[in-house]
Amino acid sequence: MKIAVLIKQVPDSTEITVDKNTGTLVRDGVPSIMNPDDLAGLEAALALKDKDDSIDITVVSMGPPQAAGMLQEAIARGADHAVLLTDRRLGGADTCATSRTLAAALNKIGYDFIIAGRQAIDGDTAQVGPQTAERLGLPQVTYVDEILELTPEYAKVKKSLEDEEQVVKVKLPAVITTLSGMNKPRYMNCIDIVDSFNNPVQIMTYDDIKDDLPQDLIGLAGSPTKVHRTFTKNVSAATEKFDLPADETADRIVEALKEKQLIKK
Ligand SMILES: Cc1cc2nc3c(=O)[nH]c(=O)nc-3n(C[C@H](O)[C@H](O)[C@H](O)COP(=O)(O)OP(=O)(O)OC[C@H]3O[C@@H](n4cnc5c(N)ncnc54)[C@H](O)[C@@H]3O)c2cc1C
């Protein structure tokens, strides 16, 4: 059974600030991490491999050359292979071009089951997993927070919705998208980190997939999305100021909380 896990390298959002003048994200000097939903997807695949050693896990990323470090980390965690699609011609891709390119690469790599994260914490669109499934003509289950069963014929997964959970059985090959809260990623140990360097990340370029994908469908040329404007949203809420003695202020606050049903009447 071949599992492919799609992983995006993202800036660590806890370290990002916003430039007050331009409203853009300040990314300089911000460390990069494995996208949290993808790390959970990798952990879910590794947990399946713990139970069935015949499972073969390939992690796949498209991005700049420095994403190789993140993929090396995935090997140290237990992935069998890592493939980085990197090429200047692929740069500037929106989700449309990214999913096309990933789908072409996945067809070369091979798969029975594909795991993507639900959403990248930087681009934030949640489109790449579902679009990749569409391009490969595969069924998909999004928002998965538990893989209950995986057989060569089907996967049984639990899907989390806002106010309900669904158990879905999907025929393989299929794509699922995973949520970061679904598990606790394992730690890497020193020996596995050192050993991982005996299993280097494989590099793929556009030349490896160009027979299936014309150049006008990749990178910036293949990206119809145009960002019209980015701005920081002003967060404001109605406020009420009490200029009363302390005990009266406390009573007013309690009343206000009751009115909003935040505490019981
Ligand atoms: C040379 C080069 C430079 C790039 N530079 C940037 C950049 O500066 N900023 C940027 O945001 N993107 C960059 N990309 C990647 C590409 O443009 C984005 O991955 C894509 O637009 C993803 O959109 P999103 O963040 O909304 O993903 P979402 O749709 O929110 O992602 C959902 C899930 O899809 C999968 N996924 C998404 N993107 C990738 C990927 N690239 N590889 C593997 N799996 C993925 C992950 O599992 C992710 O959790 C670059 C690509 C190349 C080749």
mmCIF file of C-alpha atoms and ligand atoms in Angstrom:
data_model
loop_
_atom_site.group_PDB
_atom_site.id
_atom_site.type_symbol
_atom_site.label_atom_id
_atom_site.label_comp_id
_atom_site.label_asym_id
_atom_site.label_seq_id
_atom_site.Cartn_x
_atom_site.Cartn_y
_atom_site.Cartn_z
ATOM 1 C CA MET A 1 0.000 0.000 0.000
ATOM 2 C CA LYS A 2 1.495 3.315 -1.112
ATOM 3 C CA ILE A 3 0.523 6.397 0.885
ATOM 4 C CA ALA A 4 1.507 9.828 -0.443
ATOM 5 C CA VAL A 5 1.424 12.727 2.029
ATOM 6 C CA LEU A 6 1.347 16.270 0.619
ATOM 7 C CA ILE A 7 3.296 18.688 2.756
ATOM 8 C CA LYS A 8 3.755 22.426 2.405
ATOM 9 C CA GLN A 9 6.514 24.384 4.106
ATOM 10 C CA VAL A 10 5.045 27.497 5.720
ATOM 11 C CA PRO A 11 6.354 30.408 7.790
ATOM 12 C CA ASP A 12 5.825 29.898 11.527
ATOM 13 C CA SER A 13 2.767 32.134 11.948
ATOM 14 C CA THR A 14 3.399 32.598 15.671
ATOM 15 C CA GLU A 15 6.512 34.600 14.672
ATOM 16 C CA ILE A 16 4.935 36.689 11.907
ATOM 17 C CA THR A 17 4.174 40.365 12.335
ATOM 18 C CA VAL A 18 2.304 42.765 10.077
ATOM 19 C CA ASP A 19 4.003 45.810 8.558
ATOM 20 C CA LYS A 20 1.879 48.721 9.854
ATOM 21 C CA ASN A 21 2.552 50.868 6.761
ATOM 22 C CA THR A 22 2.007 48.357 3.990
ATOM 23 C CA GLY A 23 -0.319 45.900 5.742
ATOM 24 C CA THR A 24 1.765 43.008 4.398
ATOM 25 C CA LEU A 25 3.233 40.112 6.360
ATOM 26 C CA VAL A 26 6.828 40.531 7.480
ATOM 27 C CA ARG A 27 8.358 37.160 6.567
ATOM 28 C CA ASP A 28 12.050 38.116 6.777
ATOM 29 C CA GLY A 29 13.870 36.108 9.409
ATOM 30 C CA VAL A 30 10.757 34.072 10.205
ATOM 31 C CA PRO A 31 11.556 30.349 10.642
ATOM 32 C CA SER A 32 9.788 27.839 8.386
ATOM 33 C CA ILE A 33 7.844 24.853 9.659
ATOM 34 C CA MET A 34 5.863 21.913 8.308
ATOM 35 C CA ASN A 35 2.245 23.036 7.880
ATOM 36 C CA PRO A 36 0.429 21.784 11.046
ATOM 37 C CA ASP A 37 -2.454 20.005 9.222
ATOM 38 C CA ASP A 38 0.157 18.204 7.068
ATOM 39 C CA LEU A 39 2.208 17.175 10.103
ATOM 40 C CA ALA A 40 -0.965 15.578 11.499
ATOM 41 C CA GLY A 41 -1.524 13.821 8.154
ATOM 42 C CA LEU A 42 2.038 12.486 8.259
ATOM 43 C CA GLU A 43 1.562 11.293 11.851
ATOM 44 C CA ALA A 44 -1.676 9.529 10.823
ATOM 45 C CA ALA A 45 0.209 7.755 8.007
ATOM 46 C CA LEU A 46 3.042 6.782 10.386
ATOM 47 C CA ALA A 47 0.520 5.384 12.892
ATOM 48 C CA LEU A 48 -0.906 3.167 10.103
ATOM 49 C CA LYS A 49 2.634 2.045 9.232
ATOM 50 C CA ASP A 50 3.275 1.191 12.906
ATOM 51 C CA LYS A 51 0.535 -1.433 12.538
ATOM 52 C CA ASP A 52 1.382 -2.575 8.995
ATOM 53 C CA ASP A 53 5.030 -2.380 7.986
ATOM 54 C CA SER A 54 4.225 -3.068 4.308
ATOM 55 C CA ILE A 55 2.844 0.476 4.062
ATOM 56 C CA ASP A 56 5.206 2.697 2.082
ATOM 57 C CA ILE A 57 5.033 6.429 2.782
ATOM 58 C CA THR A 58 6.217 9.109 0.333
ATOM 59 C CA VAL A 59 6.068 12.746 1.378
ATOM 60 C CA VAL A 60 5.733 15.205 -1.505
ATOM 61 C CA SER A 61 6.210 18.953 -1.523
ATOM 62 C CA MET A 62 6.379 21.649 -4.178
ATOM 63 C CA GLY A 63 8.378 24.687 -3.219
ATOM 64 C CA PRO A 64 11.756 26.385 -3.165
ATOM 65 C CA PRO A 65 14.962 24.319 -2.576
ATOM 66 C CA GLN A 66 14.994 25.084 1.174
ATOM 67 C CA ALA A 67 11.845 22.939 1.598
ATOM 68 C CA ALA A 68 14.215 19.938 1.359
ATOM 69 C CA GLY A 69 15.108 20.448 5.044
ATOM 70 C CA MET A 70 11.472 20.030 6.067
ATOM 71 C CA LEU A 71 11.192 16.848 3.964
ATOM 72 C CA GLN A 72 14.373 15.503 5.590
ATOM 73 C CA GLU A 73 12.560 16.002 8.905
ATOM 74 C CA ALA A 74 9.647 13.918 7.564
ATOM 75 C CA ILE A 75 12.106 11.087 6.784
ATOM 76 C CA ALA A 76 13.531 11.379 10.314
ATOM 77 C CA ARG A 77 9.980 10.982 11.625
ATOM 78 C CA GLY A 78 9.554 7.743 9.648
ATOM 79 C CA ALA A 79 8.576 8.478 6.024
ATOM 80 C CA ASP A 80 10.176 6.060 3.531
ATOM 81 C CA HIS A 81 10.754 8.516 0.691
ATOM 82 C CA ALA A 82 10.615 12.264 0.116
ATOM 83 C CA VAL A 83 10.163 14.078 -3.185
ATOM 84 C CA LEU A 84 10.649 17.813 -3.641
ATOM 85 C CA LEU A 85 9.263 19.382 -6.806
ATOM 86 C CA THR A 86 11.377 22.441 -7.250
ATOM 87 C CA ASP A 87 11.966 24.518 -10.324
ATOM 88 C CA ARG A 88 11.863 28.246 -11.059
ATOM 89 C CA ARG A 89 9.366 27.493 -13.847
ATOM 90 C CA LEU A 90 6.926 26.210 -11.168
ATOM 91 C CA GLY A 91 7.240 29.369 -9.004
ATOM 92 C CA GLY A 92 4.337 31.825 -8.640
ATOM 93 C CA ALA A 93 1.795 28.996 -8.792
ATOM 94 C CA ASP A 94 -1.680 29.577 -7.380
ATOM 95 C CA THR A 95 -3.730 26.628 -6.108
ATOM 96 C CA CYS A 96 -4.902 25.785 -9.628
ATOM 97 C CA ALA A 97 -1.351 25.400 -11.010
ATOM 98 C CA THR A 98 -0.109 23.814 -7.756
ATOM 99 C CA SER A 99 -2.726 21.053 -7.798
ATOM 100 C CA ARG A 100 -2.094 20.378 -11.504
ATOM 101 C CA THR A 101 1.634 20.068 -10.852
ATOM 102 C CA LEU A 102 1.213 17.914 -7.736
ATOM 103 C CA ALA A 103 -1.239 15.646 -9.579
ATOM 104 C CA ALA A 104 1.242 15.150 -12.448
ATOM 105 C CA ALA A 105 4.005 14.347 -9.940
ATOM 106 C CA LEU A 106 1.753 11.933 -8.016
ATOM 107 C CA ASN A 107 1.029 10.069 -11.260
ATOM 108 C CA LYS A 108 4.796 9.529 -11.654
ATOM 109 C CA ILE A 109 5.348 8.615 -7.990
ATOM 110 C CA GLY A 110 2.340 6.272 -7.641
ATOM 111 C CA TYR A 111 -0.249 6.124 -4.840
ATOM 112 C CA ASP A 112 -3.090 4.121 -3.333
ATOM 113 C CA PHE A 113 -4.072 6.676 -0.709
ATOM 114 C CA ILE A 114 -3.275 10.410 -0.679
ATOM 115 C CA ILE A 115 -3.281 12.531 2.482
ATOM 116 C CA ALA A 116 -3.223 16.335 2.281
ATOM 117 C CA GLY A 117 -3.660 18.868 5.038
ATOM 118 C CA ARG A 118 -6.998 20.639 5.196
ATOM 119 C CA GLN A 119 -5.413 24.085 4.884
ATOM 120 C CA ALA A 120 -2.022 25.796 4.740
ATOM 121 C CA ILE A 121 -1.574 28.402 7.491
ATOM 122 C CA ASP A 122 -0.094 30.935 5.060
ATOM 123 C CA GLY A 123 -2.022 30.645 1.767
ATOM 124 C CA ASP A 124 -5.067 29.540 3.753
ATOM 125 C CA THR A 125 -7.294 28.598 0.822
ATOM 126 C CA ALA A 126 -7.910 24.889 1.626
ATOM 127 C CA GLN A 127 -8.151 24.291 -2.125
ATOM 128 C CA VAL A 128 -5.079 22.236 -3.013
ATOM 129 C CA GLY A 129 -6.218 18.900 -1.498
ATOM 130 C CA PRO A 130 -9.700 18.912 -3.106
ATOM 131 C CA GLN A 131 -8.359 20.241 -6.437
ATOM 132 C CA THR A 132 -5.690 17.528 -6.552
ATOM 133 C CA ALA A 133 -8.391 14.880 -6.027
ATOM 134 C CA GLU A 134 -10.439 16.384 -8.874
ATOM 135 C CA ARG A 135 -7.459 16.443 -11.218
ATOM 136 C CA LEU A 136 -6.683 12.801 -10.473
ATOM 137 C CA GLY A 137 -10.367 11.852 -10.787
ATOM 138 C CA LEU A 138 -10.385 10.443 -7.235
ATOM 139 C CA PRO A 139 -13.030 10.528 -4.491
ATOM 140 C CA GLN A 140 -12.192 12.779 -1.555
ATOM 141 C CA VAL A 141 -13.118 13.177 2.093
ATOM 142 C CA THR A 142 -12.210 16.504 3.689
ATOM 143 C CA TYR A 143 -11.895 17.537 7.369
ATOM 144 C CA VAL A 144 -10.818 14.085 8.534
ATOM 145 C CA ASP A 145 -9.933 13.852 12.205
ATOM 146 C CA GLU A 146 -9.477 10.085 12.496
ATOM 147 C CA ILE A 147 -8.595 7.231 10.156
ATOM 148 C CA LEU A 148 -10.581 4.333 11.573
ATOM 149 C CA GLU A 149 -9.580 1.636 9.087
ATOM 150 C CA LEU A 150 -7.441 1.304 5.973
ATOM 151 C CA THR A 151 -7.634 -1.769 3.764
ATOM 152 C CA PRO A 152 -6.400 -2.261 0.172
ATOM 153 C CA GLU A 153 -10.017 -1.684 -0.961
ATOM 154 C CA TYR A 154 -11.257 1.185 1.193
ATOM 155 C CA ALA A 155 -10.608 3.698 3.957
ATOM 156 C CA LYS A 156 -13.038 4.340 6.799
ATOM 157 C CA VAL A 157 -12.583 7.802 8.276
ATOM 158 C CA LYS A 158 -14.251 10.130 10.762
ATOM 159 C CA LYS A 159 -15.018 13.583 9.405
ATOM 160 C CA SER A 160 -15.577 16.541 11.709
ATOM 161 C CA LEU A 161 -18.225 19.088 10.857
ATOM 162 C CA GLU A 162 -19.247 22.101 12.923
ATOM 163 C CA ASP A 163 -22.079 20.366 14.754
ATOM 164 C CA GLU A 164 -21.787 16.698 13.809
ATOM 165 C CA GLU A 165 -19.390 13.915 12.966
ATOM 166 C CA GLN A 166 -19.710 11.605 9.988
ATOM 167 C CA VAL A 167 -18.114 8.204 9.455
ATOM 168 C CA VAL A 168 -17.358 7.816 5.747
ATOM 169 C CA LYS A 169 -16.197 4.715 3.896
ATOM 170 C CA VAL A 170 -14.399 5.643 0.680
ATOM 171 C CA LYS A 171 -13.120 3.357 -2.069
ATOM 172 C CA LEU A 172 -9.371 3.514 -2.794
ATOM 173 C CA PRO A 173 -7.548 5.196 -4.376
ATOM 174 C CA ALA A 174 -8.816 8.317 -2.647
ATOM 175 C CA VAL A 175 -7.718 11.644 -1.178
ATOM 176 C CA ILE A 176 -8.394 12.804 2.372
ATOM 177 C CA THR A 177 -7.582 16.133 4.015
ATOM 178 C CA THR A 178 -6.586 16.109 7.675
ATOM 179 C CA LEU A 179 -6.944 18.421 10.674
ATOM 180 C CA SER A 180 -4.046 19.416 12.936
ATOM 181 C CA GLY A 181 -5.898 18.443 16.138
ATOM 182 C CA MET A 182 -6.389 14.814 15.075
ATOM 183 C CA ASN A 183 -3.277 13.478 16.822
ATOM 184 C CA LYS A 184 -0.078 14.362 18.627
ATOM 185 C CA PRO A 185 2.950 14.158 16.308
ATOM 186 C CA ARG A 186 5.733 11.880 17.551
ATOM 187 C CA TYR A 187 9.132 13.222 18.552
ATOM 188 C CA MET A 188 12.134 12.558 16.368
ATOM 189 C CA ASN A 189 15.035 10.857 18.101
ATOM 190 C CA CYS A 190 18.717 11.648 17.461
ATOM 191 C CA ILE A 191 19.455 8.294 15.795
ATOM 192 C CA ASP A 192 16.580 8.693 13.313
ATOM 193 C CA ILE A 193 17.689 12.253 12.526
ATOM 194 C CA VAL A 194 21.254 11.083 11.786
ATOM 195 C CA ASP A 195 19.987 8.030 9.822
ATOM 196 C CA SER A 196 17.670 10.204 7.729
ATOM 197 C CA PHE A 197 20.698 11.633 5.912
ATOM 198 C CA ASN A 198 21.313 8.178 4.370
ATOM 199 C CA ASN A 199 17.970 8.635 2.613
ATOM 200 C CA PRO A 200 18.229 11.951 0.767
ATOM 201 C CA VAL A 201 15.281 13.902 -0.593
ATOM 202 C CA GLN A 202 14.660 13.166 -4.292
ATOM 203 C CA ILE A 203 14.426 16.252 -6.470
ATOM 204 C CA MET A 204 11.902 16.459 -9.301
ATOM 205 C CA THR A 205 11.811 19.324 -11.783
ATOM 206 C CA TYR A 206 9.357 20.364 -14.456
ATOM 207 C CA ASP A 207 11.341 18.240 -16.938
ATOM 208 C CA ASP A 208 10.135 15.101 -15.085
ATOM 209 C CA ILE A 209 6.455 15.902 -15.685
ATOM 210 C CA LYS A 210 6.472 18.070 -18.802
ATOM 211 C CA ASP A 211 5.159 15.304 -21.080
ATOM 212 C CA ASP A 212 1.862 15.422 -19.128
ATOM 213 C CA LEU A 213 1.711 19.155 -18.422
ATOM 214 C CA PRO A 214 2.256 21.951 -20.994
ATOM 215 C CA GLN A 215 4.306 24.904 -19.721
ATOM 216 C CA ASP A 216 1.405 27.369 -20.028
ATOM 217 C CA LEU A 217 -0.429 25.398 -17.304
ATOM 218 C CA ILE A 218 2.283 25.686 -14.630
ATOM 219 C CA GLY A 219 3.795 28.439 -12.481
ATOM 220 C CA LEU A 220 2.677 32.029 -12.921
ATOM 221 C CA ALA A 221 1.477 31.490 -16.518
ATOM 222 C CA GLY A 222 -0.875 28.698 -15.385
ATOM 223 C CA SER A 223 -2.259 30.692 -12.435
ATOM 224 C CA PRO A 224 -5.503 32.572 -13.111
ATOM 225 C CA THR A 225 -5.771 33.911 -9.530
ATOM 226 C CA LYS A 226 -4.980 37.619 -9.246
ATOM 227 C CA VAL A 227 -4.740 39.167 -5.782
ATOM 228 C CA HIS A 228 -6.576 42.487 -6.055
ATOM 229 C CA ARG A 229 -5.596 43.889 -2.643
ATOM 230 C CA THR A 230 -4.403 42.701 0.751
ATOM 231 C CA PHE A 231 -5.138 44.585 3.943
ATOM 232 C CA THR A 232 -5.274 44.130 7.687
ATOM 233 C CA LYS A 233 -8.820 44.005 8.981
ATOM 234 C CA ASN A 234 -9.598 46.398 11.806
ATOM 235 C CA VAL A 235 -11.024 44.472 14.706
ATOM 236 C CA SER A 236 -13.449 46.578 16.691
ATOM 237 C CA ALA A 237 -16.295 45.839 19.049
ATOM 238 C CA ALA A 238 -18.851 48.077 20.740
ATOM 239 C CA THR A 239 -17.564 49.121 24.165
ATOM 240 C CA GLU A 240 -19.308 50.548 27.208
ATOM 241 C CA LYS A 241 -17.453 52.501 29.865
ATOM 242 C CA PHE A 242 -18.706 52.468 33.485
ATOM 243 C CA ASP A 243 -17.732 55.438 35.649
ATOM 244 C CA LEU A 244 -19.310 54.195 38.903
ATOM 245 C CA PRO A 245 -18.215 53.004 42.338
ATOM 246 C CA ALA A 246 -16.603 49.543 42.224
ATOM 247 C CA ASP A 247 -19.581 47.512 43.612
ATOM 248 C CA GLU A 248 -22.067 49.190 41.211
ATOM 249 C CA THR A 249 -19.677 48.589 38.314
ATOM 250 C CA ALA A 250 -19.483 44.917 39.287
ATOM 251 C CA ASP A 251 -23.323 44.696 39.299
ATOM 252 C CA ARG A 252 -23.529 46.318 35.853
ATOM 253 C CA ILE A 253 -20.940 43.918 34.445
ATOM 254 C CA VAL A 254 -22.832 40.923 35.866
ATOM 255 C CA GLU A 255 -26.080 42.258 34.330
ATOM 256 C CA ALA A 256 -24.395 42.763 30.966
ATOM 257 C CA LEU A 257 -22.997 39.210 31.013
ATOM 258 C CA LYS A 258 -26.465 37.814 31.871
ATOM 259 C CA GLU A 259 -28.057 39.764 29.022
ATOM 260 C CA LYS A 260 -25.587 38.227 26.602
ATOM 261 C CA GLN A 261 -26.301 34.815 28.171
ATOM 262 C CA LEU A 262 -22.627 34.403 29.000
ATOM 263 C CA ILE A 263 -23.587 33.584 32.610
ATOM 264 C CA LYS A 264 -26.827 32.159 33.995
ATOM 265 C CA LYS A 265 -29.633 34.524 35.062
HETATM 266 C C1 LIG B 1 9.698 27.849 -6.568
HETATM 267 C C2 LIG B 1 8.407 27.902 -5.778
HETATM 268 C C3 LIG B 1 8.197 28.924 -4.846
HETATM 269 C C4 LIG B 1 7.003 28.980 -4.102
HETATM 270 N N1 LIG B 1 6.850 30.001 -3.217
HETATM 271 C C5 LIG B 1 5.687 30.103 -2.500
HETATM 272 C C6 LIG B 1 5.497 31.194 -1.584
HETATM 273 O O1 LIG B 1 6.343 32.076 -1.456
HETATM 274 N N2 LIG B 1 4.358 31.214 -0.842
HETATM 275 C C7 LIG B 1 3.394 30.260 -0.974
HETATM 276 O O2 LIG B 1 2.373 30.324 -0.267
HETATM 277 N N3 LIG B 1 3.541 29.237 -1.844
HETATM 278 C C8 LIG B 1 4.652 29.125 -2.615
HETATM 279 N N4 LIG B 1 4.823 28.089 -3.496
HETATM 280 C C9 LIG B 1 3.815 27.004 -3.552
HETATM 281 C C10 LIG B 1 2.428 27.253 -4.179
HETATM 282 O O3 LIG B 1 2.309 28.458 -4.786
HETATM 283 C C11 LIG B 1 1.415 27.048 -3.043
HETATM 284 O O4 LIG B 1 1.682 25.785 -2.504
HETATM 285 C C12 LIG B 1 -0.060 27.027 -3.376
HETATM 286 O O5 LIG B 1 -0.488 28.211 -3.937
HETATM 287 C C13 LIG B 1 -0.816 26.596 -2.112
HETATM 288 O O6 LIG B 1 -1.895 27.379 -1.759
HETATM 289 P P1 LIG B 1 -2.407 27.430 -0.224
HETATM 290 O O7 LIG B 1 -1.273 27.881 0.606
HETATM 291 O O8 LIG B 1 -3.664 28.200 -0.199
HETATM 292 O O9 LIG B 1 -2.681 25.874 0.151
HETATM 293 P P2 LIG B 1 -3.984 25.168 0.739
HETATM 294 O O10 LIG B 1 -4.908 24.856 -0.364
HETATM 295 O O11 LIG B 1 -4.535 25.892 1.942
HETATM 296 O O12 LIG B 1 -3.282 23.804 1.207
HETATM 297 C C14 LIG B 1 -4.023 22.646 1.558
HETATM 298 C C15 LIG B 1 -3.095 21.453 1.586
HETATM 299 O O13 LIG B 1 -2.608 21.179 0.266
HETATM 300 C C16 LIG B 1 -1.264 20.705 0.335
HETATM 301 N N5 LIG B 1 -0.374 21.659 -0.324
HETATM 302 C C17 LIG B 1 -0.583 22.966 -0.568
HETATM 303 N N6 LIG B 1 0.493 23.493 -1.195
HETATM 304 C C18 LIG B 1 1.395 22.493 -1.330
HETATM 305 C C19 LIG B 1 2.690 22.404 -1.882
HETATM 306 N N7 LIG B 1 3.306 23.472 -2.435
HETATM 307 N N8 LIG B 1 3.336 21.213 -1.842
HETATM 308 C C20 LIG B 1 2.733 20.123 -1.288
HETATM 309 N N9 LIG B 1 1.509 20.153 -0.755
HETATM 310 C C21 LIG B 1 0.841 21.326 -0.776
HETATM 311 C C22 LIG B 1 -0.917 20.601 1.817
HETATM 312 O O14 LIG B 1 -1.213 19.302 2.253
HETATM 313 C C23 LIG B 1 -1.847 21.647 2.429
HETATM 314 O O15 LIG B 1 -2.131 21.393 3.789
HETATM 315 C C24 LIG B 1 5.983 27.998 -4.261
HETATM 316 C C25 LIG B 1 6.185 26.996 -5.207
HETATM 317 C C26 LIG B 1 7.373 26.933 -5.971
HETATM 318 C C27 LIG B 1 7.562 25.843 -6.955
#
